[in-house]
Short mmCIF file of N, CA and C and ligand atoms in Angstrom, two decimals:
data_model
loop_
_atom_site.label_atom_id
_atom_site.label_comp_id
_atom_site.label_asym_id
_atom_site.label_seq_id
_atom_site.Cartn_x
_atom_site.Cartn_y
_atom_site.Cartn_z
N MET A 1 -23.83 0.09 1.26
CA MET A 1 -22.71 -0.55 1.98
C MET A 1 -21.44 0.29 1.85
N ASN A 2 -20.75 0.45 2.93
CA ASN A 2 -19.44 1.10 2.95
C ASN A 2 -19.47 2.60 2.63
N ASN A 3 -20.64 3.19 2.78
CA ASN A 3 -20.70 4.63 2.56
C ASN A 3 -20.42 5.39 3.84
N PHE A 4 -19.30 5.05 4.45
CA PHE A 4 -18.97 5.69 5.71
C PHE A 4 -18.31 7.04 5.44
N ASN A 5 -18.57 7.95 6.35
CA ASN A 5 -17.84 9.22 6.34
C ASN A 5 -16.67 9.06 7.30
N TRP A 6 -15.47 8.91 6.74
CA TRP A 6 -14.29 8.63 7.56
C TRP A 6 -13.81 9.86 8.32
N ASP A 7 -14.50 10.97 8.15
CA ASP A 7 -14.16 12.16 8.93
C ASP A 7 -15.04 12.30 10.16
N SER A 8 -15.94 11.33 10.34
CA SER A 8 -16.75 11.38 11.56
C SER A 8 -16.85 9.97 12.14
N SER A 9 -17.39 9.87 13.33
CA SER A 9 -17.50 8.59 14.00
C SER A 9 -18.58 7.74 13.35
N PHE A 10 -18.35 6.44 13.34
CA PHE A 10 -19.41 5.54 12.88
C PHE A 10 -19.30 4.21 13.62
N MET A 11 -20.34 3.42 13.54
CA MET A 11 -20.38 2.11 14.19
C MET A 11 -20.56 1.04 13.14
N VAL A 12 -19.89 -0.09 13.33
CA VAL A 12 -20.14 -1.25 12.47
C VAL A 12 -20.26 -2.49 13.34
N ASP A 13 -20.87 -3.53 12.78
CA ASP A 13 -21.05 -4.78 13.52
C ASP A 13 -19.98 -5.79 13.12
N PHE A 14 -19.41 -6.47 14.10
CA PHE A 14 -18.58 -7.65 13.86
C PHE A 14 -18.98 -8.69 14.90
N ASP A 15 -19.37 -9.85 14.45
CA ASP A 15 -19.74 -10.90 15.39
C ASP A 15 -18.46 -11.43 16.06
N THR A 16 -18.45 -11.42 17.39
CA THR A 16 -17.21 -11.79 18.09
C THR A 16 -16.93 -13.28 18.06
N PHE A 17 -17.89 -14.09 17.64
CA PHE A 17 -17.64 -15.53 17.53
C PHE A 17 -17.25 -15.93 16.11
N SER A 18 -18.00 -15.42 15.14
CA SER A 18 -17.77 -15.85 13.75
C SER A 18 -16.90 -14.88 12.97
N GLY A 19 -16.76 -13.64 13.44
CA GLY A 19 -16.02 -12.63 12.69
C GLY A 19 -16.84 -11.98 11.59
N ILE A 20 -18.05 -12.49 11.37
CA ILE A 20 -18.87 -12.02 10.25
C ILE A 20 -19.46 -10.64 10.55
N SER A 21 -19.47 -9.80 9.53
CA SER A 21 -20.09 -8.48 9.62
C SER A 21 -21.18 -8.39 8.58
N LYS A 22 -22.31 -7.81 8.99
CA LYS A 22 -23.41 -7.61 8.03
C LYS A 22 -23.15 -6.36 7.19
N THR A 23 -22.21 -5.54 7.65
CA THR A 23 -21.97 -4.24 7.02
C THR A 23 -20.77 -4.26 6.10
N ALA A 24 -19.71 -4.93 6.54
CA ALA A 24 -18.45 -4.90 5.78
C ALA A 24 -18.55 -5.78 4.54
N LYS A 25 -17.62 -5.56 3.63
CA LYS A 25 -17.59 -6.30 2.37
C LYS A 25 -16.78 -7.59 2.54
N ALA A 26 -17.37 -8.72 2.14
CA ALA A 26 -16.69 -10.01 2.26
C ALA A 26 -15.95 -10.34 0.98
N THR A 27 -14.72 -10.78 1.13
CA THR A 27 -13.92 -11.24 -0.01
C THR A 27 -13.42 -12.64 0.29
N GLN A 28 -13.56 -13.54 -0.69
CA GLN A 28 -13.10 -14.92 -0.49
C GLN A 28 -11.79 -15.17 -1.22
N ARG A 29 -10.94 -15.97 -0.60
CA ARG A 29 -9.73 -16.46 -1.26
C ARG A 29 -9.84 -17.97 -1.38
N LYS A 30 -9.92 -18.43 -2.63
CA LYS A 30 -10.03 -19.86 -2.87
C LYS A 30 -8.67 -20.43 -3.23
N LEU A 31 -8.59 -21.75 -3.17
CA LEU A 31 -7.31 -22.42 -3.47
C LEU A 31 -6.80 -22.04 -4.86
N SER A 32 -7.71 -21.90 -5.83
CA SER A 32 -7.29 -21.56 -7.20
C SER A 32 -6.60 -20.20 -7.27
N GLN A 33 -6.85 -19.35 -6.29
CA GLN A 33 -6.23 -18.02 -6.27
C GLN A 33 -4.89 -18.05 -5.53
N MET A 34 -4.53 -19.23 -5.04
CA MET A 34 -3.28 -19.36 -4.26
C MET A 34 -2.35 -20.39 -4.89
N LYS A 35 -2.52 -20.61 -6.17
CA LYS A 35 -1.68 -21.61 -6.87
C LYS A 35 -0.21 -21.24 -6.71
N GLY A 36 0.59 -22.25 -6.39
CA GLY A 36 2.03 -22.02 -6.24
C GLY A 36 2.44 -21.59 -4.84
N MET A 37 1.47 -21.32 -3.97
CA MET A 37 1.83 -20.86 -2.62
C MET A 37 1.98 -22.02 -1.65
N PHE A 38 1.20 -23.06 -1.84
CA PHE A 38 1.39 -24.26 -1.02
C PHE A 38 2.54 -25.07 -1.63
N TYR A 39 3.28 -25.72 -0.76
CA TYR A 39 4.50 -26.41 -1.17
C TYR A 39 4.22 -27.47 -2.24
N ASP A 40 3.17 -28.30 -2.02
CA ASP A 40 2.88 -29.40 -2.93
C ASP A 40 1.99 -28.91 -4.09
N GLU A 41 2.64 -28.44 -5.14
CA GLU A 41 1.89 -27.84 -6.25
C GLU A 41 1.11 -28.90 -7.04
N LYS A 42 1.68 -30.11 -7.12
CA LYS A 42 0.98 -31.19 -7.83
C LYS A 42 -0.32 -31.55 -7.12
N LEU A 43 -0.23 -31.64 -5.79
CA LEU A 43 -1.42 -31.95 -5.00
C LEU A 43 -2.45 -30.83 -5.12
N THR A 44 -1.98 -29.58 -5.13
CA THR A 44 -2.88 -28.43 -5.33
C THR A 44 -3.68 -28.62 -6.61
N ASP A 45 -2.99 -28.95 -7.69
CA ASP A 45 -3.67 -29.16 -8.98
C ASP A 45 -4.68 -30.31 -8.91
N LYS A 46 -4.27 -31.37 -8.21
CA LYS A 46 -5.14 -32.55 -8.07
C LYS A 46 -6.43 -32.20 -7.31
N ILE A 47 -6.29 -31.43 -6.24
CA ILE A 47 -7.47 -30.99 -5.47
C ILE A 47 -8.37 -30.14 -6.36
N LEU A 48 -7.73 -29.25 -7.13
CA LEU A 48 -8.50 -28.31 -7.97
C LEU A 48 -9.25 -29.00 -9.10
N GLU A 49 -8.83 -30.22 -9.47
CA GLU A 49 -9.59 -30.97 -10.47
C GLU A 49 -10.97 -31.32 -9.93
N LYS A 50 -11.07 -31.49 -8.60
CA LYS A 50 -12.33 -31.92 -7.99
C LYS A 50 -13.10 -30.78 -7.35
N GLU A 51 -12.39 -29.86 -6.70
CA GLU A 51 -13.06 -28.79 -5.95
C GLU A 51 -12.13 -27.60 -5.81
N ASP A 52 -12.72 -26.49 -5.40
CA ASP A 52 -11.94 -25.27 -5.20
C ASP A 52 -12.29 -24.70 -3.83
N PRO A 53 -11.70 -25.28 -2.77
CA PRO A 53 -12.11 -24.88 -1.42
C PRO A 53 -11.78 -23.42 -1.10
N VAL A 54 -12.65 -22.82 -0.31
CA VAL A 54 -12.38 -21.48 0.23
C VAL A 54 -11.34 -21.65 1.34
N ILE A 55 -10.20 -21.00 1.21
CA ILE A 55 -9.15 -21.10 2.22
C ILE A 55 -9.39 -20.06 3.32
N TYR A 56 -9.70 -18.85 2.91
CA TYR A 56 -10.04 -17.82 3.91
C TYR A 56 -10.93 -16.76 3.29
N GLU A 57 -11.54 -15.98 4.16
CA GLU A 57 -12.29 -14.82 3.69
C GLU A 57 -12.07 -13.69 4.65
N PHE A 58 -12.23 -12.47 4.18
CA PHE A 58 -12.05 -11.33 5.07
C PHE A 58 -13.14 -10.30 4.84
N TYR A 59 -13.42 -9.56 5.90
CA TYR A 59 -14.42 -8.51 5.88
C TYR A 59 -13.72 -7.19 6.08
N GLU A 60 -13.88 -6.29 5.10
CA GLU A 60 -13.21 -5.00 5.19
C GLU A 60 -14.18 -3.87 4.92
N LEU A 61 -13.77 -2.68 5.32
CA LEU A 61 -14.67 -1.53 5.22
C LEU A 61 -14.28 -0.60 4.07
N CYS A 62 -13.36 -1.06 3.23
CA CYS A 62 -12.92 -0.26 2.08
C CYS A 62 -12.56 1.16 2.51
N CYS A 63 -11.75 1.22 3.53
CA CYS A 63 -11.27 2.49 4.07
C CYS A 63 -10.45 3.21 3.01
N PRO A 64 -10.62 4.53 2.85
CA PRO A 64 -9.76 5.24 1.90
C PRO A 64 -8.29 5.11 2.33
N GLU A 65 -7.39 4.97 1.36
CA GLU A 65 -5.97 4.79 1.70
C GLU A 65 -5.37 6.17 2.00
N ARG A 66 -5.71 6.67 3.16
CA ARG A 66 -5.39 8.04 3.51
C ARG A 66 -4.62 8.05 4.82
N ALA A 67 -3.50 8.73 4.84
CA ALA A 67 -2.69 8.82 6.05
C ALA A 67 -3.53 9.36 7.20
N GLY A 68 -3.38 8.75 8.36
CA GLY A 68 -4.10 9.21 9.54
C GLY A 68 -5.33 8.39 9.85
N ASP A 69 -5.87 7.68 8.85
CA ASP A 69 -7.02 6.81 9.11
C ASP A 69 -6.55 5.42 9.53
N LEU A 70 -7.46 4.65 10.10
CA LEU A 70 -7.18 3.26 10.47
C LEU A 70 -8.12 2.34 9.72
N ALA A 71 -7.53 1.40 8.98
CA ALA A 71 -8.34 0.35 8.35
C ALA A 71 -8.52 -0.77 9.36
N PHE A 72 -9.66 -1.47 9.31
CA PHE A 72 -9.86 -2.59 10.22
C PHE A 72 -10.89 -3.56 9.65
N GLY A 73 -10.89 -4.76 10.20
CA GLY A 73 -11.82 -5.77 9.72
C GLY A 73 -11.51 -7.11 10.35
N THR A 74 -12.05 -8.17 9.76
CA THR A 74 -11.82 -9.52 10.29
C THR A 74 -11.37 -10.46 9.18
N THR A 75 -10.64 -11.48 9.58
CA THR A 75 -10.25 -12.56 8.68
C THR A 75 -10.74 -13.87 9.27
N ILE A 76 -11.32 -14.70 8.42
CA ILE A 76 -11.76 -16.04 8.83
C ILE A 76 -10.94 -17.03 8.01
N LEU A 77 -10.02 -17.70 8.69
CA LEU A 77 -9.13 -18.64 8.01
C LEU A 77 -9.58 -20.05 8.37
N TYR A 78 -9.99 -20.81 7.36
CA TYR A 78 -10.59 -22.11 7.61
C TYR A 78 -9.55 -23.16 8.01
N SER A 79 -10.04 -24.20 8.63
CA SER A 79 -9.19 -25.31 9.06
C SER A 79 -9.04 -26.28 7.90
N GLY A 80 -7.82 -26.71 7.66
CA GLY A 80 -7.60 -27.67 6.58
C GLY A 80 -6.13 -27.72 6.23
N LYS A 81 -5.77 -28.63 5.33
CA LYS A 81 -4.38 -28.77 4.91
C LYS A 81 -4.32 -29.10 3.43
N VAL A 82 -3.23 -28.72 2.81
CA VAL A 82 -2.88 -29.21 1.48
C VAL A 82 -1.70 -30.15 1.73
N GLY A 83 -1.97 -31.46 1.68
CA GLY A 83 -0.95 -32.42 2.12
C GLY A 83 -0.78 -32.27 3.63
N ASN A 84 0.44 -31.99 4.06
CA ASN A 84 0.65 -31.78 5.50
C ASN A 84 0.80 -30.29 5.85
N GLU A 85 0.57 -29.43 4.87
CA GLU A 85 0.74 -27.98 5.09
C GLU A 85 -0.61 -27.33 5.42
N TYR A 86 -0.64 -26.66 6.56
CA TYR A 86 -1.90 -26.07 7.03
C TYR A 86 -2.35 -24.93 6.13
N TYR A 87 -3.67 -24.75 6.07
CA TYR A 87 -4.24 -23.60 5.38
C TYR A 87 -3.65 -22.31 5.95
N MET A 88 -3.44 -21.36 5.05
CA MET A 88 -2.80 -20.10 5.45
C MET A 88 -3.32 -18.98 4.56
N THR A 89 -3.05 -17.76 4.96
CA THR A 89 -3.36 -16.62 4.10
C THR A 89 -2.19 -16.39 3.15
N LYS A 90 -2.42 -15.60 2.09
CA LYS A 90 -1.34 -15.33 1.14
C LYS A 90 -0.15 -14.67 1.83
N GLY A 91 -0.42 -13.72 2.67
CA GLY A 91 0.65 -12.97 3.34
C GLY A 91 1.13 -11.83 2.46
N HIS A 92 1.62 -10.79 3.11
CA HIS A 92 2.05 -9.61 2.36
C HIS A 92 2.97 -8.74 3.20
N PHE A 93 3.75 -7.93 2.50
CA PHE A 93 4.39 -6.77 3.12
C PHE A 93 3.42 -5.61 2.96
N HIS A 94 3.56 -4.58 3.76
CA HIS A 94 2.86 -3.33 3.48
C HIS A 94 3.68 -2.54 2.46
N THR A 95 3.01 -1.86 1.56
CA THR A 95 3.72 -1.06 0.55
C THR A 95 4.57 0.01 1.24
N ILE A 96 3.99 0.67 2.21
CA ILE A 96 4.80 1.52 3.10
C ILE A 96 5.30 0.55 4.17
N ILE A 97 6.52 0.06 3.94
CA ILE A 97 6.96 -1.14 4.66
C ILE A 97 7.07 -0.93 6.17
N ASP A 98 7.33 0.31 6.58
CA ASP A 98 7.50 0.58 8.01
C ASP A 98 6.18 0.89 8.70
N THR A 99 5.14 0.09 8.40
CA THR A 99 3.87 0.25 9.11
C THR A 99 3.47 -1.07 9.75
N ALA A 100 3.13 -0.99 11.01
CA ALA A 100 2.79 -2.16 11.81
C ALA A 100 1.32 -2.52 11.67
N GLU A 101 0.93 -3.60 12.33
CA GLU A 101 -0.47 -4.05 12.31
C GLU A 101 -0.74 -4.83 13.59
N VAL A 102 -1.97 -4.77 14.06
CA VAL A 102 -2.38 -5.55 15.22
C VAL A 102 -3.45 -6.54 14.81
N TYR A 103 -3.28 -7.79 15.23
CA TYR A 103 -4.30 -8.82 15.02
C TYR A 103 -4.74 -9.34 16.38
N TYR A 104 -6.04 -9.50 16.55
CA TYR A 104 -6.58 -10.05 17.79
C TYR A 104 -7.39 -11.30 17.45
N ALA A 105 -7.04 -12.40 18.11
CA ALA A 105 -7.72 -13.67 17.80
C ALA A 105 -9.04 -13.76 18.55
N LEU A 106 -10.13 -13.82 17.79
CA LEU A 106 -11.47 -13.98 18.38
C LEU A 106 -11.78 -15.44 18.64
N ASP A 107 -11.20 -16.31 17.84
CA ASP A 107 -11.42 -17.74 18.04
C ASP A 107 -10.37 -18.54 17.27
N GLY A 108 -10.18 -19.77 17.69
CA GLY A 108 -9.27 -20.67 16.99
C GLY A 108 -7.83 -20.53 17.45
N GLU A 109 -6.93 -21.21 16.72
CA GLU A 109 -5.51 -21.16 17.07
C GLU A 109 -4.66 -21.33 15.82
N GLY A 110 -3.46 -20.78 15.90
CA GLY A 110 -2.56 -20.89 14.75
C GLY A 110 -1.29 -20.11 14.99
N TYR A 111 -0.69 -19.68 13.88
CA TYR A 111 0.56 -18.93 13.95
C TYR A 111 0.47 -17.68 13.10
N MET A 112 1.15 -16.63 13.58
CA MET A 112 1.46 -15.49 12.72
C MET A 112 2.90 -15.71 12.29
N VAL A 113 3.10 -15.86 10.99
CA VAL A 113 4.43 -16.15 10.45
C VAL A 113 4.94 -14.87 9.80
N MET A 114 6.09 -14.40 10.26
CA MET A 114 6.59 -13.09 9.83
C MET A 114 8.04 -13.19 9.38
N GLU A 115 8.40 -12.33 8.43
CA GLU A 115 9.80 -12.22 8.03
C GLU A 115 10.03 -10.85 7.43
N ASN A 116 11.27 -10.34 7.59
CA ASN A 116 11.57 -9.04 7.00
C ASN A 116 12.46 -9.21 5.77
N LEU A 117 12.78 -8.12 5.13
CA LEU A 117 13.55 -8.19 3.88
C LEU A 117 14.98 -8.67 4.10
N GLU A 118 15.46 -8.57 5.35
CA GLU A 118 16.80 -9.06 5.67
C GLU A 118 16.80 -10.58 5.88
N GLY A 119 15.60 -11.16 5.92
CA GLY A 119 15.51 -12.61 6.10
C GLY A 119 15.36 -13.04 7.55
N ASP A 120 15.17 -12.09 8.46
CA ASP A 120 14.87 -12.46 9.85
C ASP A 120 13.46 -13.02 9.89
N THR A 121 13.29 -14.15 10.57
CA THR A 121 11.97 -14.77 10.61
C THR A 121 11.50 -14.88 12.06
N VAL A 122 10.19 -14.79 12.25
CA VAL A 122 9.61 -14.97 13.59
C VAL A 122 8.21 -15.56 13.43
N GLU A 123 7.95 -16.58 14.25
CA GLU A 123 6.64 -17.22 14.23
C GLU A 123 6.05 -17.11 15.62
N VAL A 124 4.87 -16.54 15.72
CA VAL A 124 4.23 -16.35 17.01
C VAL A 124 2.95 -17.16 17.06
N LYS A 125 2.83 -17.98 18.09
CA LYS A 125 1.62 -18.76 18.27
C LYS A 125 0.52 -17.83 18.75
N VAL A 126 -0.64 -17.95 18.17
CA VAL A 126 -1.74 -17.06 18.57
C VAL A 126 -3.01 -17.90 18.73
N SER A 127 -3.72 -17.64 19.82
CA SER A 127 -4.99 -18.33 20.02
C SER A 127 -5.99 -17.38 20.66
N LYS A 128 -7.23 -17.82 20.69
CA LYS A 128 -8.36 -17.01 21.16
C LYS A 128 -7.99 -16.17 22.38
N GLY A 129 -8.26 -14.87 22.29
CA GLY A 129 -8.01 -13.98 23.42
C GLY A 129 -6.65 -13.31 23.38
N GLN A 130 -5.83 -13.63 22.38
CA GLN A 130 -4.49 -13.04 22.31
C GLN A 130 -4.38 -12.07 21.14
N ALA A 131 -3.64 -10.98 21.39
CA ALA A 131 -3.33 -10.04 20.32
C ALA A 131 -1.89 -10.23 19.92
N VAL A 132 -1.62 -10.14 18.64
CA VAL A 132 -0.23 -10.24 18.18
C VAL A 132 0.12 -8.95 17.45
N TYR A 133 1.29 -8.44 17.79
CA TYR A 133 1.77 -7.20 17.17
C TYR A 133 2.71 -7.56 16.03
N VAL A 134 2.35 -7.15 14.83
CA VAL A 134 3.23 -7.36 13.66
C VAL A 134 4.04 -6.07 13.51
N PRO A 135 5.35 -6.13 13.79
CA PRO A 135 6.12 -4.89 13.78
C PRO A 135 6.36 -4.36 12.37
N ARG A 136 6.72 -3.11 12.28
CA ARG A 136 7.06 -2.49 11.00
C ARG A 136 8.12 -3.32 10.28
N GLY A 137 8.02 -3.38 8.97
CA GLY A 137 9.06 -4.06 8.19
C GLY A 137 8.86 -5.54 7.97
N TYR A 138 7.83 -6.12 8.59
CA TYR A 138 7.65 -7.58 8.49
C TYR A 138 6.47 -7.98 7.63
N ALA A 139 6.73 -8.86 6.66
CA ALA A 139 5.64 -9.54 5.96
C ALA A 139 4.94 -10.43 6.97
N HIS A 140 3.64 -10.64 6.78
CA HIS A 140 2.88 -11.42 7.76
C HIS A 140 1.84 -12.29 7.08
N ARG A 141 1.74 -13.48 7.61
CA ARG A 141 0.80 -14.50 7.09
C ARG A 141 0.26 -15.23 8.30
N THR A 142 -1.05 -15.57 8.28
CA THR A 142 -1.58 -16.38 9.37
C THR A 142 -1.79 -17.82 8.89
N VAL A 143 -1.59 -18.75 9.81
CA VAL A 143 -1.69 -20.17 9.52
C VAL A 143 -2.63 -20.77 10.56
N ASN A 144 -3.61 -21.57 10.12
CA ASN A 144 -4.55 -22.20 11.04
C ASN A 144 -4.08 -23.62 11.36
N THR A 145 -3.64 -23.85 12.59
CA THR A 145 -3.19 -25.18 12.98
C THR A 145 -4.25 -25.93 13.80
N GLY A 146 -5.41 -25.31 13.95
CA GLY A 146 -6.46 -25.92 14.77
C GLY A 146 -7.49 -26.65 13.92
N ASP A 147 -8.53 -27.14 14.61
CA ASP A 147 -9.56 -27.89 13.88
C ASP A 147 -10.84 -27.09 13.68
N LYS A 148 -10.78 -25.78 13.95
CA LYS A 148 -11.91 -24.91 13.61
C LYS A 148 -11.38 -23.60 13.04
N PRO A 149 -12.25 -22.76 12.49
CA PRO A 149 -11.74 -21.53 11.87
C PRO A 149 -10.94 -20.66 12.85
N LEU A 150 -9.88 -20.07 12.33
CA LEU A 150 -9.10 -19.08 13.10
C LEU A 150 -9.64 -17.72 12.70
N ILE A 151 -10.18 -17.00 13.67
CA ILE A 151 -10.87 -15.75 13.40
C ILE A 151 -10.12 -14.60 14.05
N LEU A 152 -9.76 -13.63 13.24
CA LEU A 152 -8.91 -12.53 13.71
C LEU A 152 -9.52 -11.19 13.37
N PHE A 153 -9.39 -10.27 14.28
CA PHE A 153 -9.72 -8.86 14.03
C PHE A 153 -8.41 -8.14 13.81
N PHE A 154 -8.34 -7.27 12.80
CA PHE A 154 -7.08 -6.58 12.51
C PHE A 154 -7.30 -5.09 12.36
N THR A 155 -6.23 -4.33 12.60
CA THR A 155 -6.25 -2.91 12.28
C THR A 155 -4.84 -2.42 11.94
N PHE A 156 -4.78 -1.54 10.95
CA PHE A 156 -3.48 -1.02 10.48
C PHE A 156 -3.69 0.37 9.86
N ALA A 157 -2.58 1.08 9.69
CA ALA A 157 -2.64 2.42 9.09
C ALA A 157 -3.23 2.32 7.68
N ALA A 158 -4.25 3.14 7.42
CA ALA A 158 -5.04 2.99 6.20
C ALA A 158 -4.25 3.20 4.91
N ASP A 159 -3.16 3.92 4.98
CA ASP A 159 -2.37 4.18 3.76
C ASP A 159 -1.23 3.18 3.60
N ALA A 160 -1.18 2.14 4.44
CA ALA A 160 -0.05 1.20 4.42
C ALA A 160 0.09 0.49 3.07
N GLY A 161 -1.03 0.12 2.47
CA GLY A 161 -0.99 -0.59 1.18
C GLY A 161 -0.57 -2.04 1.34
N HIS A 162 -0.80 -2.84 0.30
CA HIS A 162 -0.48 -4.27 0.35
C HIS A 162 0.43 -4.66 -0.80
N ASP A 163 1.54 -5.28 -0.47
CA ASP A 163 2.46 -5.81 -1.46
C ASP A 163 2.42 -7.33 -1.36
N TYR A 164 1.64 -7.96 -2.25
CA TYR A 164 1.55 -9.43 -2.27
C TYR A 164 2.63 -10.02 -3.18
N GLY A 165 3.10 -9.21 -4.13
CA GLY A 165 3.98 -9.70 -5.18
C GLY A 165 5.29 -10.29 -4.66
N THR A 166 5.90 -9.62 -3.69
CA THR A 166 7.19 -10.10 -3.18
C THR A 166 7.07 -11.52 -2.63
N ILE A 167 5.99 -11.77 -1.89
CA ILE A 167 5.78 -13.10 -1.32
C ILE A 167 5.42 -14.11 -2.42
N GLU A 168 4.62 -13.67 -3.39
CA GLU A 168 4.23 -14.59 -4.47
C GLU A 168 5.44 -15.04 -5.27
N THR A 169 6.41 -14.17 -5.46
CA THR A 169 7.60 -14.53 -6.25
C THR A 169 8.61 -15.32 -5.43
N LYS A 170 8.84 -14.88 -4.21
CA LYS A 170 9.92 -15.48 -3.42
C LYS A 170 9.47 -16.56 -2.46
N GLY A 171 8.19 -16.52 -2.07
CA GLY A 171 7.72 -17.44 -1.05
C GLY A 171 8.20 -16.99 0.33
N TYR A 172 7.87 -17.80 1.31
CA TYR A 172 8.30 -17.53 2.68
C TYR A 172 9.49 -18.42 3.02
N HIS A 173 10.33 -17.97 3.93
CA HIS A 173 11.45 -18.80 4.40
C HIS A 173 10.95 -20.03 5.17
N LYS A 174 9.83 -19.84 5.88
CA LYS A 174 9.35 -20.90 6.78
C LYS A 174 7.96 -21.37 6.36
N MET A 175 7.66 -22.62 6.67
CA MET A 175 6.31 -23.12 6.45
C MET A 175 5.86 -23.92 7.68
N VAL A 176 4.56 -23.98 7.87
CA VAL A 176 4.01 -24.67 9.04
C VAL A 176 3.29 -25.93 8.58
N VAL A 177 3.78 -27.06 9.06
CA VAL A 177 3.25 -28.36 8.63
C VAL A 177 2.87 -29.22 9.83
N GLU A 178 2.04 -30.21 9.57
CA GLU A 178 1.72 -31.18 10.62
C GLU A 178 2.76 -32.30 10.57
N LYS A 179 3.36 -32.53 11.73
CA LYS A 179 4.40 -33.56 11.84
C LYS A 179 4.10 -34.36 13.10
N ASN A 180 3.94 -35.65 12.98
CA ASN A 180 3.59 -36.51 14.12
C ASN A 180 2.38 -35.97 14.89
N GLY A 181 1.40 -35.49 14.16
CA GLY A 181 0.15 -35.05 14.78
C GLY A 181 0.16 -33.67 15.39
N LYS A 182 1.30 -32.94 15.26
CA LYS A 182 1.26 -31.56 15.77
C LYS A 182 2.00 -30.60 14.84
N ALA A 183 1.78 -29.31 15.10
CA ALA A 183 2.32 -28.29 14.21
C ALA A 183 3.82 -28.16 14.37
N ALA A 184 4.53 -28.09 13.24
CA ALA A 184 5.98 -27.90 13.25
C ALA A 184 6.35 -26.83 12.22
N ILE A 185 7.34 -26.03 12.57
CA ILE A 185 7.81 -24.98 11.65
C ILE A 185 9.10 -25.48 11.00
N ILE A 186 9.07 -25.52 9.67
CA ILE A 186 10.24 -26.04 8.95
C ILE A 186 10.69 -25.03 7.89
N ASP A 187 11.93 -25.19 7.40
CA ASP A 187 12.41 -24.36 6.29
C ASP A 187 11.65 -24.72 5.02
N ASN A 188 11.34 -23.72 4.23
CA ASN A 188 10.66 -23.93 2.96
C ASN A 188 11.70 -24.24 1.88
N PRO A 189 11.72 -25.49 1.39
CA PRO A 189 12.73 -25.85 0.39
C PRO A 189 12.57 -25.10 -0.93
N HIS A 190 11.40 -24.52 -1.15
CA HIS A 190 11.13 -23.79 -2.40
C HIS A 190 11.52 -22.32 -2.33
N TRP A 191 12.02 -21.88 -1.17
CA TRP A 191 12.30 -20.44 -1.04
C TRP A 191 13.37 -20.01 -2.03
N LYS A 192 13.10 -18.90 -2.74
CA LYS A 192 14.07 -18.42 -3.74
C LYS A 192 14.77 -17.16 -3.22
MN1 LIG B 1 -1.14 -6.32 6.75
#
């Protein structure tokens, strides 16, 4: 698995409905690995006493972090909520902050929630058949507001790197919650 020669052409499989690849490496993110990221931390603990749901998983090709290459893969973000807050990915800045990323929605619906270090925020609704461009300088997180998995194909500069720490410490300015039966974007009262 993943013994690709990145100096030559190769083919990999990605199922366009499920996002699943038989070739790429699957990584799961469970609720226990996202402690403190959902607004209702008490409820998070309460859920974890009973179960540890998979919030999302992604398939990657373990591309070398080498300038000039393109990393790519899929993310499967499950449908669900912690309280009224929709399931989401951890979100990150790129270590080389001025590197963009493209996400293409294969199925489902939700939001790409973005913010830069200056505190500018932007939320883009994304659903099946749409590509969203995450510009350089923006942290990005996906949120599933639908009732089935949100499945995305992504690609970015292979040497971009991932900075999860900034988001883990500070949180996001905005959060996506269900309000009166539909998705609403509100200020995160926990933002530091
Ligand atoms: Mn990224």
